[in-house]
Amino acid sequence: GGSGSADRTAKGRRIIMEDSSKKLSEQLLFKAKNAYDDGAEGTAQKARDYAEGYKAFLDAAKTEREAVKRGIEMAEAEGFRPFRFGEKLERGGKYYYNNCGKSLYLFSLGSEDIERDGIRITAAHVDSPRLDLKQHPLFEEGGFSYFKTHYYGGIKKYQWVTIPLALHGVVVRADGSTVDVCVGEDESDPLFTIPDLLIHLASEQMTQPMNKGIKGENMNLLIGSEPFTDTEVSERVKLETMKLLSERYGITEEDFISAELSAVPAAKARDIGFDRSMVGAYGHDDRVCAYPELTALFECADSRHTMLVILADKEETGSDGVTGMQSDVLGDVIHAISDAYGASDAAVRAASACLSADVSAAFDPMHADVYDRRNAAVMGGGVVMNKYTGSRGKYGTSDASAEFVGRIRRILDGAGVVWQTAELGKVDAGGGGTVAAYIARHGINTVDLGVPVLSMHAPYETISKVDLYMTHLALCAFNSRD
């Protein structure tokens, strides 16, 4: 009997130890979350429903001008009204500032002591890599008419040839009037493309490195081949193309000098996968964060906190210019808001907090060697917080403080938001930046938070619907919680 009793005692100790080890592991070790498993009941369906509005936004906003226009339409439907510098803001008011039609500031003035509570700022950019037309774009060669382009932002040039492209933008005529251009989005519209060399004659091209196989100066948009009827004139194809443009838009070739026209992928936002769990589209970077910014602001517009949403331009090229985040407009907006409360704008900036809502690189198992798997964002893992961005030694980053990261952790956990952390690839593999550093220059605590993206900067990127929805929930929590 003694032997059996000893066995039972030993077994009991093992059970206790195993149970204790399990509890200790749960208490002390980090375990990555999955939005499908750890999200609230019905998360997947809510994410699918939310993504429908986002897809419609993407299709209506393929350039920063269109994103600002759509943002204003959404804001006015929620009771926001335009603001001009020099006007007096009213507490409790909801306003937007349209910066040259290419960046947008929307703000809702709350009831809190603004010098103590500051402003809850969320900032995303609405420009994306694309092909801009040069100021003298139209030319004829070999029986074709073309537009010359200059690529905007970081692209892999080979991804932009032989795909259907649409033309978006504005032309300012000699008399100062403006005409909007959008060709290639309606099913009845023509499309445009950049031809590539056929494989049968590409033996030399195929030996070139990927960054040299397609030359920037050869990325010319094919736009016509029919000649003008009069055989006596020169450049008949170019003339016929220009005649069509004049008839439709009332422009001359000289008007291209004061135009902003961009070639963007013509594809619509579509569900990806048999399970429809993902969205494929052009411009996820960074409109996938801009849309949740807007919806979170409107959902929390009556919060006691003062909130500011920024849709920024020029992020892909360094945030320069009057519509980029390196301009003084943010400081001017904060000053105007502070003035409405009779507050010091320096005190307001010091008390404010910002989520720089920008995308992160989703782990791609087909290219796993460039990622640090332990510090990579995964699709379905929820919204991503990047404590720092930059490249090779954190160059160009604002690197949020541990205290501020801890504050955001508490907000997200308190709201039941599924989230993860990441950095952009291995230390020596590359990197990238966001607008965070330019907001932090104002003395505002800032950290990056957004959606993980596959094929970032490609003409067609992919995101997870649950990550998109978790980003909306995260921004709602930031706007409404202490």
XYZ file of C-alpha atoms in Angstrom:
482
model
C 0.000 0.000 0.000
C 2.910 2.356 0.727
C 4.203 2.173 -2.844
C 0.797 3.116 -4.325
C 0.466 6.035 -1.926
C 3.912 7.338 -2.925
C 3.019 7.088 -6.619
C -0.176 9.037 -6.068
C 1.732 11.695 -4.135
C 4.368 12.017 -6.875
C 1.647 12.239 -9.524
C -0.108 14.959 -7.527
C 3.126 16.944 -7.273
C 3.647 16.670 -11.028
C 0.112 17.938 -11.664
C 0.660 20.847 -9.282
C 4.001 21.656 -10.879
C 2.561 21.437 -14.386
C -0.366 23.632 -13.407
C 1.989 26.097 -11.722
C 4.282 26.144 -14.786
C 1.329 26.773 -17.073
C 0.129 29.672 -14.948
C 3.650 31.064 -14.713
C 4.058 30.803 -18.478
C 0.756 32.596 -19.023
C 1.744 35.314 -16.573
C 5.299 35.925 -17.739
C 5.708 34.960 -21.392
C 4.460 36.930 -24.376
C 2.067 35.225 -26.769
C 1.115 36.793 -30.080
C -2.594 37.366 -30.596
C -4.821 36.632 -33.545
C -7.745 38.922 -34.286
C -9.960 36.006 -35.268
C -9.327 34.113 -32.014
C -8.836 36.945 -29.537
C -11.276 39.494 -30.941
C -14.808 39.949 -29.662
C -17.551 37.660 -30.898
C -18.616 38.532 -34.418
C -15.366 40.385 -35.195
C -14.917 38.708 -38.596
C -18.402 39.697 -39.768
C -18.047 43.243 -38.440
C -14.722 43.479 -40.275
C -16.330 42.326 -43.528
C -19.120 44.878 -43.170
C -16.670 47.682 -42.341
C -14.495 46.825 -45.345
C -17.337 47.530 -47.784
C -17.293 51.233 -46.930
C -13.518 51.234 -47.159
C -13.505 49.679 -50.626
C -15.915 52.350 -51.851
C -13.631 55.036 -50.366
C -10.598 53.573 -52.150
C -12.303 53.516 -55.531
C -13.389 57.150 -55.098
C -10.002 58.388 -53.839
C -7.060 57.256 -55.958
C -5.170 60.533 -55.567
C -4.658 62.897 -52.644
C -6.976 65.454 -54.262
C -9.756 62.896 -54.524
C -9.168 61.676 -50.961
C -9.467 65.225 -49.637
C -12.621 65.802 -51.677
C -14.180 62.576 -50.385
C -13.081 63.373 -46.824
C -14.815 66.759 -47.008
C -18.004 65.162 -48.307
C -17.981 62.700 -45.405
C -17.189 65.459 -42.884
C -19.934 67.785 -44.064
C -22.432 64.932 -43.794
C -21.385 64.689 -40.120
C -21.861 68.412 -39.449
C -18.306 69.669 -39.941
C -17.946 73.098 -41.521
C -15.048 74.842 -43.268
C -12.518 76.911 -41.337
C -10.261 79.701 -42.565
C -7.358 81.106 -40.600
C -8.344 84.317 -38.896
C -11.806 83.037 -37.970
C -12.706 82.411 -34.349
C -13.350 78.799 -33.384
C -16.118 77.914 -30.950
C -15.891 75.279 -28.241
C -17.939 72.256 -29.189
C -17.603 73.094 -32.874
C -16.606 70.709 -35.671
C -14.420 72.127 -38.447
C -12.193 71.227 -41.365
C -9.350 73.114 -43.032
C -8.790 72.338 -46.706
C -5.113 72.949 -47.477
C -4.871 73.659 -51.220
C -7.161 70.740 -52.032
C -4.384 68.239 -51.284
C -4.269 67.871 -47.492
C -7.034 68.107 -44.923
C -7.284 68.937 -41.209
C -10.509 68.000 -39.403
C -11.008 68.901 -35.748
C -13.673 68.600 -33.100
C -13.377 70.859 -30.042
C -14.165 69.074 -26.777
C -15.037 70.142 -23.247
C -11.842 69.053 -21.472
C -9.194 71.451 -20.124
C -7.068 71.565 -23.261
C -3.881 72.649 -21.470
C -4.141 69.544 -19.293
C -5.610 67.058 -21.773
C -4.145 68.372 -25.037
C -5.363 67.309 -28.471
C -5.808 63.714 -29.633
C -4.149 63.784 -33.066
C -4.240 61.071 -35.714
C -2.302 61.600 -38.938
C -2.314 59.543 -42.134
C -1.135 60.405 -45.625
C -3.302 60.153 -48.724
C -0.648 60.290 -51.438
C 0.568 57.005 -52.934
C 3.275 55.953 -55.413
C 2.197 56.686 -58.976
C 3.351 58.050 -62.347
C 3.048 61.819 -62.765
C 2.979 63.451 -66.189
C 5.855 65.807 -66.963
C 5.061 69.430 -67.769
C 5.744 68.833 -71.464
C 4.375 65.289 -71.672
C 2.871 64.884 -75.157
C 4.991 63.531 -77.990
C 4.780 61.317 -81.088
C 7.158 58.513 -81.989
C 6.874 55.652 -84.490
C 3.202 56.161 -85.219
C 2.128 56.402 -81.582
C 1.349 59.291 -79.253
C 2.629 59.129 -75.677
C 2.693 60.985 -72.381
C 6.085 61.212 -70.688
C 5.979 60.388 -66.965
C 8.067 60.929 -63.855
C 7.465 58.348 -61.142
C 6.389 59.619 -57.734
C 7.591 57.867 -54.582
C 9.410 54.570 -54.242
C 8.386 52.034 -56.864
C 9.659 48.902 -58.572
C 9.509 50.194 -62.134
C 8.945 46.787 -63.721
C 5.634 46.439 -61.824
C 4.126 49.418 -63.655
C 4.536 48.271 -67.265
C 1.865 46.333 -69.243
C -0.849 46.969 -66.637
C -4.076 48.939 -67.242
C -3.720 52.530 -66.074
C -6.185 55.378 -65.566
C -5.500 59.117 -65.755
C -6.529 61.351 -62.836
C -5.924 64.991 -62.004
C -6.570 68.613 -62.889
C -5.599 71.011 -65.668
C -5.526 74.758 -65.067
C -6.197 76.566 -68.344
C -4.543 79.825 -69.436
C -7.560 81.833 -68.236
C -7.263 80.340 -64.711
C -10.239 78.019 -64.986
C -9.768 74.424 -63.818
C -10.955 71.191 -65.395
C -10.976 67.817 -63.621
C -9.704 64.778 -65.506
C -10.615 61.170 -64.738
C -10.319 58.665 -67.563
C -10.194 54.902 -67.162
C -12.439 54.287 -64.170
C -15.776 53.918 -65.960
C -16.330 50.674 -67.881
C -16.926 52.682 -71.065
C -13.658 54.658 -70.703
C -10.466 53.890 -72.613
C -7.434 52.736 -70.637
C -3.724 53.467 -70.962
C -0.612 51.329 -70.600
C 3.182 51.326 -70.770
C 4.398 48.716 -73.280
C 7.282 46.402 -72.442
C 9.729 44.589 -74.686
C 8.479 41.205 -75.911
C 10.240 38.192 -74.402
C 11.450 37.097 -77.874
C 13.705 40.173 -78.131
C 14.486 40.683 -74.450
C 17.578 38.518 -74.026
C 19.773 41.511 -73.130
C 17.088 43.162 -71.015
C 16.648 39.956 -68.999
C 20.313 40.035 -67.954
C 19.893 43.459 -66.326
C 19.367 43.944 -62.584
C 15.704 44.488 -61.679
C 16.272 48.187 -61.040
C 17.747 48.697 -64.522
C 15.607 46.452 -66.719
C 13.024 49.242 -67.056
C 14.370 52.774 -67.430
C 12.439 55.698 -65.951
C 12.647 57.734 -69.150
C 11.088 54.853 -71.095
C 8.016 54.677 -68.894
C 5.908 56.509 -71.439
C 2.149 56.192 -71.394
C 0.659 54.928 -74.672
C -2.327 57.178 -75.473
C -3.053 57.039 -79.204
C -2.227 55.760 -82.689
C -4.776 57.286 -85.078
C -3.404 60.109 -87.283
C -5.079 63.419 -88.069
C -6.911 63.337 -91.400
C -4.845 66.033 -93.137
C -1.803 64.301 -94.611
C 0.037 67.589 -95.118
C 0.622 68.322 -91.412
C 3.443 66.909 -89.324
C 3.037 64.813 -86.135
C -0.420 63.733 -87.226
C -0.972 61.248 -84.350
C 0.017 63.816 -81.731
C -2.271 66.389 -83.363
C -5.225 63.978 -83.425
C -4.700 63.176 -79.732
C -4.485 66.860 -78.845
C -7.621 67.589 -80.891
C -9.564 65.002 -78.876
C -8.291 66.478 -75.610
C -9.242 69.978 -76.727
C -12.740 68.867 -77.697
C -13.303 67.105 -74.372
C -11.537 69.421 -71.939
C -11.071 72.726 -73.770
C -7.287 72.658 -73.326
C -4.217 73.266 -75.449
C -0.827 71.593 -75.215
C 0.537 74.603 -73.326
C -2.011 73.996 -70.546
C -0.076 70.891 -69.490
C 2.448 73.286 -67.927
C -0.116 74.119 -65.233
C -1.562 70.633 -64.817
C -1.279 67.871 -62.233
C -2.069 64.599 -63.982
C -1.217 61.139 -62.689
C -1.398 57.631 -64.101
C -2.698 55.206 -61.473
C -3.770 51.555 -61.656
C -7.254 51.218 -63.107
C -8.191 48.159 -61.024
C -10.985 48.416 -58.456
C -10.752 47.324 -54.825
C -11.764 43.661 -54.643
C -11.979 40.869 -52.090
C -8.993 38.506 -52.099
C -9.159 34.797 -51.282
C -11.899 32.162 -51.300
C -12.770 33.273 -47.772
C -12.918 36.972 -48.816
C -10.796 37.793 -45.765
C -8.541 40.276 -47.569
C -8.822 43.327 -49.817
C -6.656 43.888 -52.866
C -6.364 47.434 -54.229
C -4.129 50.276 -55.278
C -3.304 52.809 -52.561
C -3.729 50.900 -49.291
C -0.565 52.789 -48.287
C -1.833 54.908 -46.648
C -5.536 55.318 -47.296
C -6.073 52.122 -45.315
C -5.291 54.279 -42.257
C -6.898 57.487 -43.526
C -10.351 55.900 -43.777
C -10.337 54.540 -40.181
C -9.146 57.966 -39.007
C -12.249 59.526 -40.523
C -14.699 56.911 -39.262
C -13.191 56.976 -35.769
C -13.459 60.770 -35.644
C -17.099 60.738 -36.725
C -17.942 57.946 -34.286
C -16.359 59.861 -31.405
C -17.151 63.420 -32.523
C -19.015 64.143 -29.284
C -16.119 62.995 -27.092
C -15.066 65.394 -24.344
C -11.552 65.276 -25.817
C -10.464 67.687 -28.525
C -9.565 65.661 -31.624
C -7.647 66.440 -34.782
C -7.434 64.235 -37.881
C -4.828 64.950 -40.560
C -4.904 63.669 -44.122
C -1.418 64.618 -45.276
C 0.205 64.936 -48.678
C 3.770 64.406 -49.952
C 4.720 61.688 -47.417
C 5.995 59.452 -50.196
C 8.487 62.116 -51.300
C 9.665 63.473 -47.932
C 6.685 65.507 -46.638
C 8.006 68.724 -48.181
C 5.966 71.523 -49.741
C 2.987 73.538 -48.535
C 0.804 70.416 -48.196
C 3.460 68.203 -46.580
C 3.833 67.667 -42.838
C 7.077 69.648 -42.736
C 5.092 72.836 -43.384
C 3.909 75.063 -40.514
C 0.204 74.329 -41.028
C -0.080 71.894 -38.108
C 1.351 74.499 -35.741
C -1.066 77.091 -37.111
C -4.051 74.775 -36.591
C -2.991 73.995 -33.023
C -2.568 77.708 -32.350
C -6.086 78.423 -33.656
C -7.570 75.656 -31.496
C -5.638 76.808 -28.437
C -6.812 80.365 -28.975
C -10.451 79.226 -28.788
C -9.779 78.088 -25.207
C -7.572 81.022 -24.271
C -4.777 78.483 -23.817
C -1.056 78.535 -24.466
C -0.360 76.604 -27.647
C 2.995 75.479 -26.187
C 1.157 73.963 -23.218
C -1.378 72.359 -25.545
C 1.338 70.817 -27.699
C 3.125 69.458 -24.653
C -0.081 67.803 -23.425
C -1.119 66.454 -26.830
C -0.620 62.954 -28.192
C -0.505 61.622 -31.733
C -0.913 58.321 -33.513
C 0.917 58.536 -36.810
C -1.430 56.196 -38.660
C 0.725 54.554 -41.293
C 1.084 51.041 -42.631
C 3.663 48.424 -41.721
C 5.147 45.586 -43.767
C 3.202 42.350 -43.336
C 5.328 39.224 -42.975
C 5.553 37.471 -46.337
C 6.545 33.797 -45.936
C 7.636 33.709 -49.592
C 10.335 36.290 -48.793
C 10.993 35.428 -45.146
C 14.735 36.099 -45.295
C 14.355 39.916 -45.116
C 12.215 39.861 -41.965
C 13.062 39.435 -38.302
C 10.286 36.937 -37.625
C 10.091 37.837 -33.922
C 9.547 41.496 -34.767
C 7.420 41.270 -37.891
C 3.751 42.174 -38.304
C 1.460 39.346 -39.391
C -1.790 39.703 -41.282
C -4.670 38.849 -38.975
C -2.618 39.850 -35.927
C -4.472 43.147 -35.512
C -3.363 46.746 -35.712
C 0.432 47.282 -35.635
C 2.321 49.645 -33.343
C 5.811 50.628 -34.541
C 7.758 52.203 -31.674
C 10.309 53.379 -34.214
C 10.747 53.435 -37.973
C 13.727 54.772 -39.913
C 16.501 52.754 -41.545
C 19.961 51.444 -40.704
C 20.514 52.705 -37.191
C 16.999 54.172 -36.826
C 17.958 57.109 -39.041
C 14.936 59.364 -39.623
C 12.807 58.102 -36.742
C 11.169 59.856 -33.799
C 11.361 56.651 -31.641
C 8.477 56.959 -29.172
C 9.283 56.873 -25.461
C 8.608 53.795 -23.336
C 6.150 55.849 -21.277
C 4.091 56.815 -24.310
C 4.116 53.278 -25.708
C 2.922 52.104 -22.286
C 0.075 54.623 -22.396
C -1.076 53.377 -25.805
C -0.800 49.760 -24.588
C -3.189 50.520 -21.742
C -5.662 52.257 -24.050
C -5.717 49.400 -26.559
C -5.890 46.652 -23.945
C -8.603 48.496 -22.051
C -10.715 48.650 -25.209
C -10.157 45.005 -26.114
C -8.305 45.883 -29.321
C -6.130 43.132 -30.815
C -2.743 44.647 -31.602
C 0.873 43.733 -32.299
C 4.266 45.389 -32.604
C 6.740 45.284 -35.478
C 9.587 46.941 -37.296
C 10.150 47.195 -41.034
C 12.342 44.173 -41.810
C 15.790 43.148 -40.618
C 18.128 45.843 -39.359
C 20.350 45.887 -42.448
C 17.625 45.026 -44.969
C 16.277 48.537 -45.475
C 13.559 50.487 -43.684
C 11.326 53.491 -44.170
C 9.818 56.545 -42.551
C 6.455 58.143 -41.819
C 5.173 61.577 -40.803
C 5.781 60.786 -37.113
C 9.099 62.633 -36.915
C 7.571 65.847 -38.306
C 4.768 65.839 -35.740
C 7.153 65.019 -32.904
C 9.127 68.163 -33.860
C 6.267 70.162 -32.336
C 6.940 68.563 -28.938
C 4.049 66.122 -29.328
C 4.406 62.511 -28.168
C 3.922 60.394 -31.299
C 3.989 56.714 -32.218
C 3.207 54.890 -35.459
C 0.152 52.654 -35.586
C -1.548 51.143 -38.612
C -2.358 48.188 -40.844
C 0.113 45.532 -42.072
C 0.301 45.409 -45.890
C 1.528 42.814 -48.371
C 3.280 44.093 -51.530
C 3.603 47.628 -50.155
C 4.164 50.276 -52.874
C 3.111 47.869 -55.628
C 0.311 48.843 -58.019
C -1.866 46.283 -56.222
C -1.447 45.796 -52.456
C -3.225 43.435 -50.043
C -4.534 43.897 -46.488
C -6.605 41.879 -44.015
C -10.125 43.039 -43.215
C -9.766 42.254 -39.501
C -6.583 44.340 -39.273
C -8.408 47.224 -40.947
C -11.291 46.923 -38.474
C -8.941 46.691 -35.483
C -7.306 49.913 -36.660
C -10.709 51.615 -36.616
C -11.325 50.314 -33.076
C -7.842 51.405 -31.963
C -8.367 54.948 -33.213
C -11.810 55.072 -31.586
C -10.249 54.030 -28.277
C -7.493 56.626 -28.600
C -10.070 59.344 -29.286
C -12.378 58.463 -26.424
C -10.372 56.911 -23.576
C -8.068 58.462 -20.980
